[in-house]
PDB file of C-alpha atoms and ligand atoms in Angstrom:
ATOM      1  CA  MET A   1       6.950 -16.451  14.864  1.00 71.00           C
ATOM      2  CA  VAL A   2       7.396 -14.869  11.450  1.00 95.00           C
ATOM      3  CA  LYS A   3       5.005 -12.273  10.086  1.00 98.00           C
ATOM      4  CA  LEU A   4       4.406 -10.956   6.624  1.00 98.00           C
ATOM      5  CA  VAL A   5       3.624  -7.267   6.392  1.00 98.00           C
ATOM      6  CA  VAL A   6       1.739  -6.456   3.190  1.00 98.00           C
ATOM      7  CA  ALA A   7       1.550  -2.720   2.522  1.00 98.00           C
ATOM      8  CA  VAL A   8      -0.310  -1.144  -0.389  1.00 98.00           C
ATOM      9  CA  VAL A   9       1.228   2.296  -0.898  1.00 98.00           C
ATOM     10  CA  GLN A  10       1.268   5.035  -3.487  1.00 97.00           C
ATOM     11  CA  ASP A  11       3.944   4.805  -6.169  1.00 96.00           C
ATOM     12  CA  LYS A  12       5.255   8.225  -5.080  1.00 95.00           C
ATOM     13  CA  ASP A  13       6.201   6.885  -1.633  1.00 97.00           C
ATOM     14  CA  ALA A  14       7.460   3.449  -2.665  1.00 97.00           C
ATOM     15  CA  GLY A  15      11.082   4.334  -3.495  1.00 97.00           C
ATOM     16  CA  ARG A  16      11.796   6.095  -0.219  1.00 97.00           C
ATOM     17  CA  LEU A  17       9.963   3.450   1.774  1.00 98.00           C
ATOM     18  CA  ILE A  18      12.069   0.631   0.333  1.00 98.00           C
ATOM     19  CA  GLU A  19      15.234   2.651   0.956  1.00 98.00           C
ATOM     20  CA  GLU A  20      14.323   3.191   4.609  1.00 98.00           C
ATOM     21  CA  LEU A  21      13.413  -0.458   5.134  1.00 98.00           C
ATOM     22  CA  VAL A  22      16.589  -1.781   3.505  1.00 97.00           C
ATOM     23  CA  ASP A  23      18.740   0.770   5.383  1.00 98.00           C
ATOM     24  CA  ARG A  24      17.387  -0.693   8.616  1.00 97.00           C
ATOM     25  CA  GLY A  25      18.184  -4.234   7.540  1.00 97.00           C
ATOM     26  CA  TYR A  26      14.741  -5.402   6.418  1.00 97.00           C
ATOM     27  CA  ARG A  27      14.182  -7.349   3.225  1.00 97.00           C
ATOM     28  CA  ALA A  28      11.360  -6.193   1.004  1.00 97.00           C
ATOM     29  CA  THR A  29       9.753  -7.216  -2.268  1.00 98.00           C
ATOM     30  CA  LYS A  30       8.069  -4.636  -4.439  1.00 98.00           C
ATOM     31  CA  LEU A  31       5.091  -5.656  -6.574  1.00 98.00           C
ATOM     32  CA  ALA A  32       3.385  -3.470  -9.148  1.00 98.00           C
ATOM     33  CA  SER A  33      -0.334  -3.442  -8.326  1.00 98.00           C
ATOM     34  CA  THR A  34      -3.512  -1.681  -9.383  1.00 97.00           C
ATOM     35  CA  GLY A  35      -6.208  -0.304  -7.086  1.00 93.00           C
ATOM     36  CA  GLY A  36      -9.640  -1.776  -7.689  1.00 92.00           C
ATOM     37  CA  PHE A  37     -11.444   1.548  -7.213  1.00 88.00           C
ATOM     38  CA  LEU A  38      -9.254   4.098  -8.996  1.00 89.00           C
ATOM     39  CA  LYS A  39      -7.821   1.502 -11.402  1.00 90.00           C
ATOM     40  CA  GLU A  40      -4.502   3.294 -11.124  1.00 91.00           C
ATOM     41  CA  GLY A  41      -1.091   1.886 -10.406  1.00 95.00           C
ATOM     42  CA  ASN A  42       0.032   1.529  -6.826  1.00 97.00           C
ATOM     43  CA  THR A  43       2.761  -0.488  -5.135  1.00 98.00           C
ATOM     44  CA  THR A  44       2.439  -3.484  -2.860  1.00 98.00           C
ATOM     45  CA  LEU A  45       5.369  -4.259  -0.586  1.00 98.00           C
ATOM     46  CA  LEU A  46       5.944  -7.631   1.057  1.00 98.00           C
ATOM     47  CA  VAL A  47       8.140  -7.470   4.143  1.00 98.00           C
ATOM     48  CA  GLY A  48       8.972 -10.610   6.081  1.00 97.00           C
ATOM     49  CA  ALA A  49       9.808  -9.825   9.697  1.00 97.00           C
ATOM     50  CA  ALA A  50      10.049 -11.357  13.138  1.00 97.00           C
ATOM     51  CA  ASP A  51       7.177 -10.778  15.560  1.00 97.00           C
ATOM     52  CA  ASP A  52       9.097  -8.174  17.523  1.00 97.00           C
ATOM     53  CA  GLN A  53      10.048  -6.241  14.356  1.00 98.00           C
ATOM     54  CA  VAL A  54       6.510  -5.716  13.081  1.00 98.00           C
ATOM     55  CA  ASP A  55       5.872  -2.517  15.031  1.00 98.00           C
ATOM     56  CA  GLU A  56       9.050  -0.943  13.658  1.00 98.00           C
ATOM     57  CA  VAL A  57       8.161  -1.946  10.069  1.00 98.00           C
ATOM     58  CA  VAL A  58       4.640  -0.560  10.424  1.00 98.00           C
ATOM     59  CA  GLY A  59       6.066   2.592  12.026  1.00 98.00           C
ATOM     60  CA  ILE A  60       8.378   3.180   9.065  1.00 98.00           C
ATOM     61  CA  VAL A  61       5.467   2.734   6.629  1.00 98.00           C
ATOM     62  CA  LYS A  62       3.355   5.210   8.628  1.00 97.00           C
ATOM     63  CA  ARG A  63       6.146   7.779   8.749  1.00 97.00           C
ATOM     64  CA  VAL A  64       7.020   7.644   5.044  1.00 98.00           C
ATOM     65  CA  CYS A  65       3.614   7.265   3.379  1.00 98.00           C
ATOM     66  CA  ARG A  66       1.363  10.304   3.158  1.00 93.00           C
ATOM     67  CA  PRO A  67      -2.339  10.510   2.445  1.00 95.00           C
ATOM     68  CA  ARG A  68      -3.109  12.561  -0.672  1.00 94.00           C
ATOM     69  CA  GLU A  69      -6.294  13.955  -2.083  1.00 94.00           C
ATOM     70  CA  GLN A  70      -7.194  12.767  -5.541  1.00 88.00           C
ATOM     71  CA  VAL A  71     -10.020  13.929  -7.779  1.00 89.00           C
ATOM     72  CA  VAL A  72     -11.750  11.194  -9.766  1.00 84.00           C
ATOM     73  CA  THR A  73     -14.633  11.289 -12.215  1.00 80.00           C
ATOM     74  CA  PRO A  74     -16.602   8.044 -11.920  1.00 71.00           C
ATOM     75  CA  LEU A  75     -17.479   6.379 -15.219  1.00 69.00           C
ATOM     76  CA  GLY A  76     -21.167   6.211 -16.128  1.00 63.00           C
ATOM     77  CA  PRO A  77     -23.050   2.955 -16.498  1.00 66.00           C
ATOM     78  CA  ALA A  78     -21.814   0.596 -19.217  1.00 68.00           C
ATOM     79  CA  GLY A  79     -23.726   1.271 -22.432  1.00 64.00           C
ATOM     80  CA  GLY A  80     -23.848   4.989 -21.623  1.00 62.00           C
ATOM     81  CA  ALA A  81     -27.234   6.201 -20.422  1.00 66.00           C
ATOM     82  CA  ALA A  82     -27.910   9.444 -22.332  1.00 67.00           C
ATOM     83  CA  ASP A  83     -29.036  11.405 -19.259  1.00 74.00           C
ATOM     84  CA  TYR A  84     -26.158  10.303 -16.995  1.00 74.00           C
ATOM     85  CA  VAL A  85     -23.950  13.130 -15.735  1.00 76.00           C
ATOM     86  CA  SER A  86     -20.872  12.275 -13.701  1.00 78.00           C
ATOM     87  CA  TYR A  87     -19.247  14.773 -11.361  1.00 85.00           C
ATOM     88  CA  PRO A  88     -15.666  14.719 -10.110  1.00 89.00           C
ATOM     89  CA  VAL A  89     -15.371  13.545  -6.519  1.00 88.00           C
ATOM     90  CA  GLU A  90     -12.486  13.834  -4.093  1.00 92.00           C
ATOM     91  CA  VAL A  91     -11.095  10.758  -2.383  1.00 91.00           C
ATOM     92  CA  ILE A  92      -8.291  10.597   0.146  1.00 93.00           C
ATOM     93  CA  VAL A  93      -5.850   7.914  -0.902  1.00 93.00           C
ATOM     94  CA  GLY A  94      -3.864   6.570   2.087  1.00 86.00           C
ATOM     95  CA  GLY A  95      -1.223   6.692   3.653  1.00 94.00           C
ATOM     96  CA  ALA A  96      -0.986   3.010   3.320  1.00 98.00           C
ATOM     97  CA  THR A  97      -3.216  -0.016   3.640  1.00 98.00           C
ATOM     98  CA  ILE A  98      -1.395  -2.478   5.856  1.00 98.00           C
ATOM     99  CA  PHE A  99      -2.065  -6.148   6.521  1.00 98.00           C
ATOM    100  CA  VAL A 100      -0.032  -8.204   9.014  1.00 98.00           C
ATOM    101  CA  LEU A 101      -0.244 -11.956   8.381  1.00 98.00           C
ATOM    102  CA  ASN A 102       1.015 -14.933  10.357  1.00 98.00           C
ATOM    103  CA  VAL A 103       3.457 -17.020   8.334  1.00 97.00           C
ATOM    104  CA  GLU A 104       3.040 -20.762   8.867  1.00 96.00           C
ATOM    105  CA  ARG A 105       6.430 -21.672   7.456  1.00 96.00           C
ATOM    106  CA  PHE A 106       9.385 -19.662   6.234  1.00 95.00           C
ATOM    107  CA  GLU A 107      12.426 -20.986   4.400  1.00 94.00           C
ATOM    108  CA  HIS A 108      15.211 -19.105   2.711  1.00 93.00           C
ATOM    109  CA  VAL A 109      17.421 -21.408   0.654  1.00 95.00           C
TER     110      VAL A 109
HETATM  111  P1  LIG B 201      -8.103   1.859  -4.790  1.00 50.81           P
HETATM  112  O1  LIG B 201      -9.002   0.660  -4.689  1.00 50.81           O
HETATM  113  O2  LIG B 201      -7.840   2.377  -6.165  1.00 50.81           O
HETATM  114  O3  LIG B 201      -8.737   2.991  -3.867  1.00 50.81           O
HETATM  115  C1  LIG B 201      -8.188   4.295  -3.851  1.00 50.81           C
HETATM  116  C2  LIG B 201      -8.954   5.171  -2.867  1.00 50.81           C
HETATM  117  O4  LIG B 201     -10.299   5.326  -3.326  1.00 50.81           O
HETATM  118  C3  LIG B 201      -9.065   4.566  -1.463  1.00 50.81           C
HETATM  119  O5  LIG B 201      -7.897   4.902  -0.728  1.00 50.81           O
HETATM  120  C4  LIG B 201     -10.332   5.214  -0.932  1.00 50.81           C
HETATM  121  O6  LIG B 201     -10.089   6.539  -0.481  1.00 50.81           O
HETATM  122  C5  LIG B 201     -11.185   5.338  -2.185  1.00 50.81           C
HETATM  123  N1  LIG B 201     -12.108   4.207  -2.316  1.00 50.81           N
HETATM  124  C6  LIG B 201     -11.812   2.903  -2.528  1.00 50.81           C
HETATM  125  N2  LIG B 201     -12.929   2.158  -2.641  1.00 50.81           N
HETATM  126  C7  LIG B 201     -13.955   3.002  -2.496  1.00 50.81           C
HETATM  127  C8  LIG B 201     -15.383   2.859  -2.526  1.00 50.81           C
HETATM  128  N3  LIG B 201     -15.965   1.678  -2.717  1.00 50.81           N
HETATM  129  N4  LIG B 201     -16.148   3.979  -2.338  1.00 50.81           N
HETATM  130  C9  LIG B 201     -15.575   5.186  -2.151  1.00 50.81           C
HETATM  131  N5  LIG B 201     -14.238   5.408  -2.132  1.00 50.81           N
HETATM  132  C10 LIG B 201     -13.447   4.332  -2.295  1.00 50.81           C
HETATM  133  P2  LIG B 201      -7.326   3.860   0.321  1.00 50.81           P
HETATM  134  O7  LIG B 201      -8.433   3.340   1.187  1.00 50.81           O
HETATM  135  O8  LIG B 201      -6.187   4.511   1.004  1.00 50.81           O
HETATM  136  O9  LIG B 201      -6.793   2.612  -0.530  1.00 50.81           O
HETATM  137  C11 LIG B 201      -5.641   2.716  -1.372  1.00 50.81           C
HETATM  138  C12 LIG B 201      -5.421   1.408  -2.097  1.00 50.81           C
HETATM  139  O10 LIG B 201      -5.169   0.365  -1.128  1.00 50.81           O
HETATM  140  C13 LIG B 201      -6.630   0.904  -2.874  1.00 50.81           C
HETATM  141  O11 LIG B 201      -6.673   1.506  -4.148  1.00 50.81           O
HETATM  142  C14 LIG B 201      -6.370  -0.603  -2.948  1.00 50.81           C
HETATM  143  O12 LIG B 201      -5.398  -0.885  -3.956  1.00 50.81           O
HETATM  144  C15 LIG B 201      -5.732  -0.879  -1.591  1.00 50.81           C
HETATM  145  N6  LIG B 201      -6.727  -1.320  -0.605  1.00 50.81           N
HETATM  146  C16 LIG B 201      -7.433  -0.536   0.244  1.00 50.81           C
HETATM  147  N7  LIG B 201      -8.210  -1.279   1.034  1.00 50.81           N
HETATM  148  C17 LIG B 201      -7.994  -2.562   0.691  1.00 50.81           C
HETATM  149  C18 LIG B 201      -8.511  -3.805   1.143  1.00 50.81           C
HETATM  150  N8  LIG B 201      -9.425  -3.896   2.142  1.00 50.81           N
HETATM  151  N9  LIG B 201      -8.078  -4.945   0.545  1.00 50.81           N
HETATM  152  C19 LIG B 201      -7.158  -4.885  -0.453  1.00 50.81           C
HETATM  153  N10 LIG B 201      -6.622  -3.738  -0.919  1.00 50.81           N
HETATM  154  C20 LIG B 201      -7.038  -2.596  -0.361  1.00 50.81           C
END
């Protein structure tokens, strides 16, 4: 069966990750994406792979992509309450967020 590995990664790791995947014979598609929480650019990779290749693909993603600490200052309520004070908070951005999906049908023409 064919799987689709969807990996949301940081832009900083995307170039090397694609290189490593392609070097090992995998095909990958890179999509520009935006995180819903930070509203910053990230990269989503689509990698089609056979069942028995999924562990290797996920392993490559885990090896290349590093978690990083990021400081964000949440926006106040819309309309701007006068007494609202927002403080910077630290979040750890993965690594990678990985989904493995079953593919019902795959054709390459
Ligand atoms: P963002 O949504 O911009 O989230 C960036 C980081 O902010 C997250 O890192 C997490 O540490 C933090 N964060 C996200 N939502 C939060 C919340 N409601 N409260 C507190 N902190 C929160 P990661 O978890 O490593 O996620 C990195 C990126 O992966 C996300 O960017 C998003 O684009 C994607 N992602 C993560 N989980 C997902 C999911 N379940 N479905 C779809 N995309 C996902």
